[in-house]
Coordinates of C-alpha atoms and ligand atoms in Angstrom, one line a residue:
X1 CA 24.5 9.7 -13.6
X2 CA 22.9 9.9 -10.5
X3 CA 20.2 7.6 -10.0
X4 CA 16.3 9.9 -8.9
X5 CA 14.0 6.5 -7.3
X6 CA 10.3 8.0 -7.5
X7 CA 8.7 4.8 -7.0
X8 CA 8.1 4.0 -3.3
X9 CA 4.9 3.1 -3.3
X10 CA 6.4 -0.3 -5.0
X11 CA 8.7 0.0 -2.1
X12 CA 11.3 1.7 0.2
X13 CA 15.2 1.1 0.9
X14 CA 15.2 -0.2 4.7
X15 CA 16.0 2.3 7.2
X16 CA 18.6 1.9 9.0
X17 CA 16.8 1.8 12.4
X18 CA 15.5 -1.5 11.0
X19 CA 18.7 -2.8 9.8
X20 CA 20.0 -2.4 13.4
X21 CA 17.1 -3.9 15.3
X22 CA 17.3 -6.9 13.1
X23 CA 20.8 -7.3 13.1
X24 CA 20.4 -7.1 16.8
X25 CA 17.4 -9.6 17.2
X26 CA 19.4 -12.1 14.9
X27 CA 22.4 -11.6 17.3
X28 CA 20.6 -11.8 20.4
X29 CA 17.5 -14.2 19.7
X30 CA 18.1 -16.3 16.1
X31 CA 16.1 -19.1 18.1
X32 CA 12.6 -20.9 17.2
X33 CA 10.3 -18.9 18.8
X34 CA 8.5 -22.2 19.2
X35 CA 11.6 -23.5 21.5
X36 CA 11.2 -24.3 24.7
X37 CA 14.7 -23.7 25.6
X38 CA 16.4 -20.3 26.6
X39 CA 17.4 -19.5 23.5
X40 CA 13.8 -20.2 22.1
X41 CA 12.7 -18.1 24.6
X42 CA 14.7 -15.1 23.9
X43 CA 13.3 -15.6 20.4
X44 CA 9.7 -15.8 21.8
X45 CA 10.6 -12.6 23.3
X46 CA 11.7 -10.5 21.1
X47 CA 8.8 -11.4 18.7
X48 CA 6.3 -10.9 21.4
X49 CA 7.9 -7.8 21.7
X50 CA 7.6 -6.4 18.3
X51 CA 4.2 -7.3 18.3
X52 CA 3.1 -5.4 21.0
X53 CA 4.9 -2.3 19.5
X54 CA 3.2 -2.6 16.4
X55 CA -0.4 -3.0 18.2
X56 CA 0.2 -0.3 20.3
X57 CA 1.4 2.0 17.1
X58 CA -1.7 1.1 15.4
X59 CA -4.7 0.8 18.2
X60 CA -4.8 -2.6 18.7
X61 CA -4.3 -5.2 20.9
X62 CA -1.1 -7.6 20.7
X63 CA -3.8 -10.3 20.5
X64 CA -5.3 -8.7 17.4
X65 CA -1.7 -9.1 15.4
X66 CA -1.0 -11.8 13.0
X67 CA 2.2 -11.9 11.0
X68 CA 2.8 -13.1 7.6
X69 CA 5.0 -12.9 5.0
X70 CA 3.3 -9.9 3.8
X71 CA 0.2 -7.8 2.4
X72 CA -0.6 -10.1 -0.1
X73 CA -0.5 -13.2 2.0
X74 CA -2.6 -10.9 4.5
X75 CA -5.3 -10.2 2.5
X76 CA -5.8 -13.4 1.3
X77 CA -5.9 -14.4 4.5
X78 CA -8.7 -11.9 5.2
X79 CA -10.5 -12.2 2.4
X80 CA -11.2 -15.9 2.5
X81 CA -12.0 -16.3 5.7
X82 CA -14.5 -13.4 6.2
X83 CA -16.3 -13.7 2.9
X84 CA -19.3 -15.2 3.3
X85 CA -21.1 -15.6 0.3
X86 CA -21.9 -12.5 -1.0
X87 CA -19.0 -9.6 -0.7
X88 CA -18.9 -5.8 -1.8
X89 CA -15.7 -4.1 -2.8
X90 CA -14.6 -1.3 -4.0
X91 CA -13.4 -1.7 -7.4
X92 CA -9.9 0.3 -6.9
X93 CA -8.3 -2.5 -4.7
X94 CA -4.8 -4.1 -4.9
X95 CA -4.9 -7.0 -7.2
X96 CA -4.0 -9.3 -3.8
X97 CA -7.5 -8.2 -2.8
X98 CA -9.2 -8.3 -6.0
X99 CA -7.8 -12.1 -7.2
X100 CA -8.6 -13.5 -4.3
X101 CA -12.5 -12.2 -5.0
X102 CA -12.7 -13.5 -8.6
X103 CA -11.2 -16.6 -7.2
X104 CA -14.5 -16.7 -4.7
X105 CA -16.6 -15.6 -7.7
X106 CA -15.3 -19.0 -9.9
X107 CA -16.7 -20.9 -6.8
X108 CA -20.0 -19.5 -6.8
X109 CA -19.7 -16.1 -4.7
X110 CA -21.1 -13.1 -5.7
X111 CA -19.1 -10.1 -5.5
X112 CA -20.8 -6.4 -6.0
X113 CA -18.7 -3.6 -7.0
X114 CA -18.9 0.0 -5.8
X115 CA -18.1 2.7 -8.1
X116 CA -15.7 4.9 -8.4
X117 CA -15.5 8.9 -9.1
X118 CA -13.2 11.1 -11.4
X119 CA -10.9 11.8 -8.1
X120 CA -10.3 8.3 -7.4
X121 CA -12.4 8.1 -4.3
X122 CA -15.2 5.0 -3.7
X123 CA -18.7 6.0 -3.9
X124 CA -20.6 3.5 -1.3
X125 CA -24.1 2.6 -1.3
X126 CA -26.1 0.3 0.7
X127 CA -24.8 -3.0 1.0
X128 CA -27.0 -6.0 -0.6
X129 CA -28.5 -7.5 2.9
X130 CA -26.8 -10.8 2.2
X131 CA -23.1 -9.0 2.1
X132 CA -20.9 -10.6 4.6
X133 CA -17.6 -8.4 3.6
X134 CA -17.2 -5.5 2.2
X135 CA -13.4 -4.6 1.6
X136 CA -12.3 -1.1 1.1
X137 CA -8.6 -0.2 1.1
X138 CA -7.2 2.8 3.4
X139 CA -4.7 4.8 0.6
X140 CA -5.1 4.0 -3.0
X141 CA -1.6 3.1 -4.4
X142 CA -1.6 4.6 -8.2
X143 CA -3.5 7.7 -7.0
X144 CA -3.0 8.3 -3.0
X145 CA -6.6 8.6 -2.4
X146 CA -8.0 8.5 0.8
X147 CA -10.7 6.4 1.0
X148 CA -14.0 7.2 3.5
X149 CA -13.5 4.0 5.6
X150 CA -14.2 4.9 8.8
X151 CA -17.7 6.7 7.8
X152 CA -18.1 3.1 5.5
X153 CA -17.5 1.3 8.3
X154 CA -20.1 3.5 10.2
X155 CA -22.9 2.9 8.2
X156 CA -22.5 -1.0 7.3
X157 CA -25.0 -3.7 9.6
X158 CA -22.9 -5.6 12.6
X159 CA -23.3 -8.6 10.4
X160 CA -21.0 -7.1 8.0
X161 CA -17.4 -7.3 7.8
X162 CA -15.0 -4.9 6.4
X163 CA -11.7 -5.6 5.6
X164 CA -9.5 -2.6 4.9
X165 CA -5.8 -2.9 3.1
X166 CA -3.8 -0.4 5.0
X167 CA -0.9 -0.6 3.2
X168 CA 0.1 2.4 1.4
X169 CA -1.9 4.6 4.8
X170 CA 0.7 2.9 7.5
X171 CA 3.3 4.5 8.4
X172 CA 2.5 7.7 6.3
X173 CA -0.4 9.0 8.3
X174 CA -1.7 7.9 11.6
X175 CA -3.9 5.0 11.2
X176 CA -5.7 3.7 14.3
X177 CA -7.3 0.1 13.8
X178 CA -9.8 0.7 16.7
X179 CA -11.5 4.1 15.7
X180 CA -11.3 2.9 11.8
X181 CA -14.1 0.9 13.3
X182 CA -13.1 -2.0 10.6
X183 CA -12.9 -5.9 11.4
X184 CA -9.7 -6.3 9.9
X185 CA -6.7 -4.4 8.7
X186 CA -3.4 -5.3 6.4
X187 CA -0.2 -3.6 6.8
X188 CA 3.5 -4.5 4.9
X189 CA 6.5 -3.5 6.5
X190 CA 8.6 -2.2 3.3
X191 CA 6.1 0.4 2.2
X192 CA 7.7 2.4 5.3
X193 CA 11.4 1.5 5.3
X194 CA 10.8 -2.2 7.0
X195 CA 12.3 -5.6 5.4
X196 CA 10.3 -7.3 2.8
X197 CA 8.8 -10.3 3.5
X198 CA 6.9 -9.6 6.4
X199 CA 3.4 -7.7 7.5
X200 CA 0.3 -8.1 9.3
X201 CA -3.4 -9.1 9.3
X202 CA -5.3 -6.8 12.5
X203 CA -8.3 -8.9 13.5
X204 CA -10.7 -7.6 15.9
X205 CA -10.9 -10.1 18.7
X206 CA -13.3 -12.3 18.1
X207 CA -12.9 -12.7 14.3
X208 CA -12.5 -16.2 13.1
X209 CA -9.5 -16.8 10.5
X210 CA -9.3 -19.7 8.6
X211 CA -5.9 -20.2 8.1
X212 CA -4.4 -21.1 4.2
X213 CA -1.7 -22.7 5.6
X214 CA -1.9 -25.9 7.7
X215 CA 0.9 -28.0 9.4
X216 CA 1.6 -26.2 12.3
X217 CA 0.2 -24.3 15.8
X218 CA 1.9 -20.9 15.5
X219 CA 0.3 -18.2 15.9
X220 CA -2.8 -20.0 17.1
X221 CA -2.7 -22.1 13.9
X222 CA -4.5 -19.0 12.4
X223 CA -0.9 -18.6 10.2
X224 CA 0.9 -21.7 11.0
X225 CA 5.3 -21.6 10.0
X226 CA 8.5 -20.4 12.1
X227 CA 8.0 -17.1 12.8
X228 CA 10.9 -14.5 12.3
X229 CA 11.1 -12.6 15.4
X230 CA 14.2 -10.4 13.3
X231 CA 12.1 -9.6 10.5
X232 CA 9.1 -8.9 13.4
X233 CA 11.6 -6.5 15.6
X234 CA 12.8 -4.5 12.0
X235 CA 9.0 -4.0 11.2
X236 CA 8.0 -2.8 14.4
X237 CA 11.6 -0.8 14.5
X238 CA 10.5 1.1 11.1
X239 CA 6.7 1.7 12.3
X240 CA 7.8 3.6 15.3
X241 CA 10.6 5.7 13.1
X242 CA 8.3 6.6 11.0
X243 CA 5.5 6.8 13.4
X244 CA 7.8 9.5 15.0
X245 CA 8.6 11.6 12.2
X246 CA 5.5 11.5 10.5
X247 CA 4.1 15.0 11.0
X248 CA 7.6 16.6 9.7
X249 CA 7.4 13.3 7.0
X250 CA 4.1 14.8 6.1
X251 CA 4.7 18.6 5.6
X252 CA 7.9 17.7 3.5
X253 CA 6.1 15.3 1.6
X254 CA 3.2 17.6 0.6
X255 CA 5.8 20.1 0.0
X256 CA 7.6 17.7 -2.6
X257 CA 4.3 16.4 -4.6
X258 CA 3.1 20.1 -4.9
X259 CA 7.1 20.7 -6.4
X260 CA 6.4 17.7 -8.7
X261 CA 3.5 18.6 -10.0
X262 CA 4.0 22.7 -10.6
X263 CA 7.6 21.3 -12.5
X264 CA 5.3 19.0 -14.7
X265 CA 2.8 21.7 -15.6
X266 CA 5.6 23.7 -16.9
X267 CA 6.5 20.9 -19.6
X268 CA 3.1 21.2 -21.5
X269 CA -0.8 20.1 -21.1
X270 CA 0.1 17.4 -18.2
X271 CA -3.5 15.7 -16.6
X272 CA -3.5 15.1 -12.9
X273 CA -5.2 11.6 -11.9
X274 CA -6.6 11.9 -8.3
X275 CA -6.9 14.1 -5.7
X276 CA -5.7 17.4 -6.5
X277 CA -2.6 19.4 -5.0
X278 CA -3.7 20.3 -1.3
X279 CA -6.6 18.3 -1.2
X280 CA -6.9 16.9 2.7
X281 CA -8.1 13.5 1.2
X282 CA -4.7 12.0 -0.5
X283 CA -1.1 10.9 0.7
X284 CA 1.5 13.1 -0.5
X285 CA 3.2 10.6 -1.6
X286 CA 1.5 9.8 -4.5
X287 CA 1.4 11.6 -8.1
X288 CA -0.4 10.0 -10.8
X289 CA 0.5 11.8 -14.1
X290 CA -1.3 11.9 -17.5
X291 CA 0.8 13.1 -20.9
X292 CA -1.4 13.2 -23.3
X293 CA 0.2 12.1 -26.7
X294 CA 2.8 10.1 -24.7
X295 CA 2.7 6.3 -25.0
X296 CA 3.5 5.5 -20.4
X297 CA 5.5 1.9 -21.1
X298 CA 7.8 4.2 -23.5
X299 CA 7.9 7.1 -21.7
X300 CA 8.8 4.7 -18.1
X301 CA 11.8 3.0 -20.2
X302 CA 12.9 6.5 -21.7
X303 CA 12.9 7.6 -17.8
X304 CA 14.5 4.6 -16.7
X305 CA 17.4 5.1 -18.8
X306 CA 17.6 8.8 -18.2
X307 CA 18.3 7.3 -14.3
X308 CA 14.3 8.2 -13.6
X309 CA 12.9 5.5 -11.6
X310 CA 9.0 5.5 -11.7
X311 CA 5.8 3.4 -12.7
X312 CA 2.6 2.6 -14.2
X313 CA 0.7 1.0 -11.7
X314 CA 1.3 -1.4 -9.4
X315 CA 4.5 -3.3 -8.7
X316 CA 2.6 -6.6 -9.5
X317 CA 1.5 -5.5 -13.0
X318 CA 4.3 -4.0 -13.9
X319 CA 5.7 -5.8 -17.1
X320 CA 2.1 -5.7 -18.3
X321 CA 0.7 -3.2 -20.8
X322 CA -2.6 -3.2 -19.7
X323 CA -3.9 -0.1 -18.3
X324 CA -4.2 0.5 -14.9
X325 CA -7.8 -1.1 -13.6
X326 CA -7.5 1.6 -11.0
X327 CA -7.7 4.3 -13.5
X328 CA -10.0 2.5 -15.9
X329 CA -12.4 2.7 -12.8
X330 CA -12.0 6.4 -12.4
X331 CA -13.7 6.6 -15.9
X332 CA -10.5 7.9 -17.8
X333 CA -10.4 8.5 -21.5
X334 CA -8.2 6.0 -23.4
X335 CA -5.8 8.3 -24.2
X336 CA -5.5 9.4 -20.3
X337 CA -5.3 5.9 -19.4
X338 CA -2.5 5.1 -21.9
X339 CA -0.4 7.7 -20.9
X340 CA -0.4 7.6 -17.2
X341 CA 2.8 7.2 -15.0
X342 CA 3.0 7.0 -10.7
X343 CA 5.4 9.0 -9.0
X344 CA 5.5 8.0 -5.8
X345 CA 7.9 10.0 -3.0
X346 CA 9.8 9.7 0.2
X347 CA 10.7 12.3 2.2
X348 CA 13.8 11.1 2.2
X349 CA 13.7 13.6 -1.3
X350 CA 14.5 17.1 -1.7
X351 CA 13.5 20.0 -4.0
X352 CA 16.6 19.5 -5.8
X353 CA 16.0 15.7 -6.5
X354 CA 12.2 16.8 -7.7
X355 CA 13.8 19.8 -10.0
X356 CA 16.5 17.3 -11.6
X357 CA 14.0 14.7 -11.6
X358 CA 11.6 17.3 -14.0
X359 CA 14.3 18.2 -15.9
X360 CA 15.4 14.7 -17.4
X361 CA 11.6 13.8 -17.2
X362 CA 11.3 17.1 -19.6
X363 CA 14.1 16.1 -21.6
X364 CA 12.6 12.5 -22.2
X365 CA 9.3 14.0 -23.1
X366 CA 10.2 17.5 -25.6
X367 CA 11.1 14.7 -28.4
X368 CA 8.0 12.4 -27.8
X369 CA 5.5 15.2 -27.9
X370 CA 7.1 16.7 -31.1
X371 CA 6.6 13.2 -32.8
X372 CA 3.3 12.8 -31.4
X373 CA 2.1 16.1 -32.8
X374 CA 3.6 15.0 -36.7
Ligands
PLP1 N1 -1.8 -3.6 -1.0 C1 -1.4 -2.5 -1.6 C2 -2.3 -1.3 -1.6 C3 -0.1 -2.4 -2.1 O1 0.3 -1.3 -2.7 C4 0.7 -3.6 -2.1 C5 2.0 -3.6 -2.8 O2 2.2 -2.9 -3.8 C6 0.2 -4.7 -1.5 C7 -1.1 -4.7 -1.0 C8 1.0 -6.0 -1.5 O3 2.0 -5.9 -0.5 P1 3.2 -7.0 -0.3 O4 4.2 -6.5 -1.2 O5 3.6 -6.9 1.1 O6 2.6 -8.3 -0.6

């Protein structure tokens, strides 16, 4: 049986631009960028390389780039250096931006939380006037909701800080650090066909980091370790690919969800969670899915072995039962909540994959929503 993977919002399979470029860079410059020799340099190089590409595909200045192994590190990065006491956030965020504020609120911070509406999108009010971060994510990634950060970002005192996680907006839709208008910005290469194990915090010059790390003088001691100038160049290979193809990416992918979602309706009284099909303000890649009467963990491993990849949140809390805090935010009924699964698309996809995938999907569910019902 043919394996259908409708879970790239955990992550993608690494394009094969990437593959090349790092294959290349390893080749060509395996050196310590830190090296003063030739072959250190050639290292140096080809990271300094790939980090002006990546500013330069997302508004920013090579200065402003920091790698790391990652979103997660990325944010935690961002949060703890910028959060001064007092912090707003919107209560949708990854749990690598949400942690790290609990972590601040055992030591005494306080943390306001924004609500959230029905559709999945953050309602802002004024922030309390001793706020020094507010942290609102770009794309939400169990919904695909695009959050108002630039108009946030707008309205909040130059005192105030906003940290925005980028992750699932990069690479899918353009996203332009400088007119976002926020201080700092995270981005992961393998949400867009990179290598895992490497992103970037955007700071806006200026912005002090503290670093978590210590023992070293890369990267201005602001992320101190050997950086990997192939993992850098396969990042920066997949940004611009996708970069490239994004408009056609874009009209494919809104073509698929739409596919997805008219299939589902025809298996029975199916509950969309988020932004609804042509809405301006979600990525296409994203379907969240209620069936009412269906337990989700079942209904994911019953999909899983009908070779149906998908999820019920978030890669990190998958293995958990507990109900997606995204979704409890969004005010949905227990049984909504329960019940939920993401699909989340490529457009590496076609109709085909989306009917086959609605087929097994309605084989799965036929039996479960005749038991539920006796
Ligand atoms: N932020 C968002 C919105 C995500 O979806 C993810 C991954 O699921 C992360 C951060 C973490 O990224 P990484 O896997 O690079 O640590």
């Amino acid at each position: 049986m043919r394996s259908i993977y409708l879970d790239h919002n955990a992550t993608t399979p690494l394009l094969l631009e990437a593959a090349d470029a790092m294959r290349r860079t390893e080749a060509e410059a395996f050196g310590n960028p830190a090296s003063a020799h030739h072959i250190g340099r050639a290292a140096r190089r080809a990271l300094e390389d790939a980090r002006e590409r990546i500013a330069a595909l997302l508004g920013a200045s090579p200065d402003e780039v920091t790698f790391t192994s990652g979103a997660t590190e990325a944010n935690n990065l961002a949060v703890f250096a910028l959060a001064g006491g007092r912090v707003t956030a919107s209560p949708i965020e990854h749990p690598c931006v949400v942690e790290p504020l609990r972590q601040l609120e055992t030591r005494g911070f306080a943390v306001d939380w924004w609500p959230a509406n029905s559709r999945g999108l953050v309602a802002p009010s004024p922030v309390h006037a001793d706020a020094r971060l507010v942290c609102v994510m770009l794309a939400n990634h169990e919904t695909g909701a695009i959050q108002p950060v630039r108009e946030i970002a707008a309205a909040l005192p130059t005192k105030t800080a906003l940290h925005c996680d980028a992750v699932q907006a990069v690479g899918k839709f353009p996203v332009n650090f400088r007119e976002l208008g926020v201080t700092t910005l995270t981005a992961s290469a393998h949400k867009f066909g990179g290598p895992k194990g490497v992103g970037v915090l955007l700071a806006k010059r200026g912005t002090k980091l503290h670093p978590l790390l210590f023992g070293g003088h890369q990267q201005q001691g602001k992320r101190p370790g050997t950086e990997s100038a192939p993992l850098a160049a396969g990042m920066a290979a997949a940004l611009d690919h996708a970069t490239r193809n994004m408009p056609a990416n874009l009209a494919k992918l809104t073509a698929l969800r739409a596919r997805l979602w008219e299939r589902l309706c025809e298996l029975g009284p199916v509950v969309l969670n988020g932004p609804e099909i042509g809405a301006t303000d979600v990525v296409p890649t994203t379907l969240n899915v209620s069936f009412p009467g269906c337990r989700a963990d079942l209904l994911l491993m019953a999909l899983d072995l009908a070779g149906v990849a998908c999820s019920t949140g978030s890669a990190c809390s998958s293995g958990s039962l507990l109900p997606s805090p995204v979704l409890r935010a969004m005010g949905l009924s227990d049984e909504l909540l329960h019940s939920a699964l993401r699909f989340s698309l490529s457009p590496r996809l076609e109709l085909d994959d989306i009917d086959e995938a609605a087929s097994r999907i309605s084989s799965v569910l036929r039996p479960m929503w005749k038991f539920a019902t006796l």
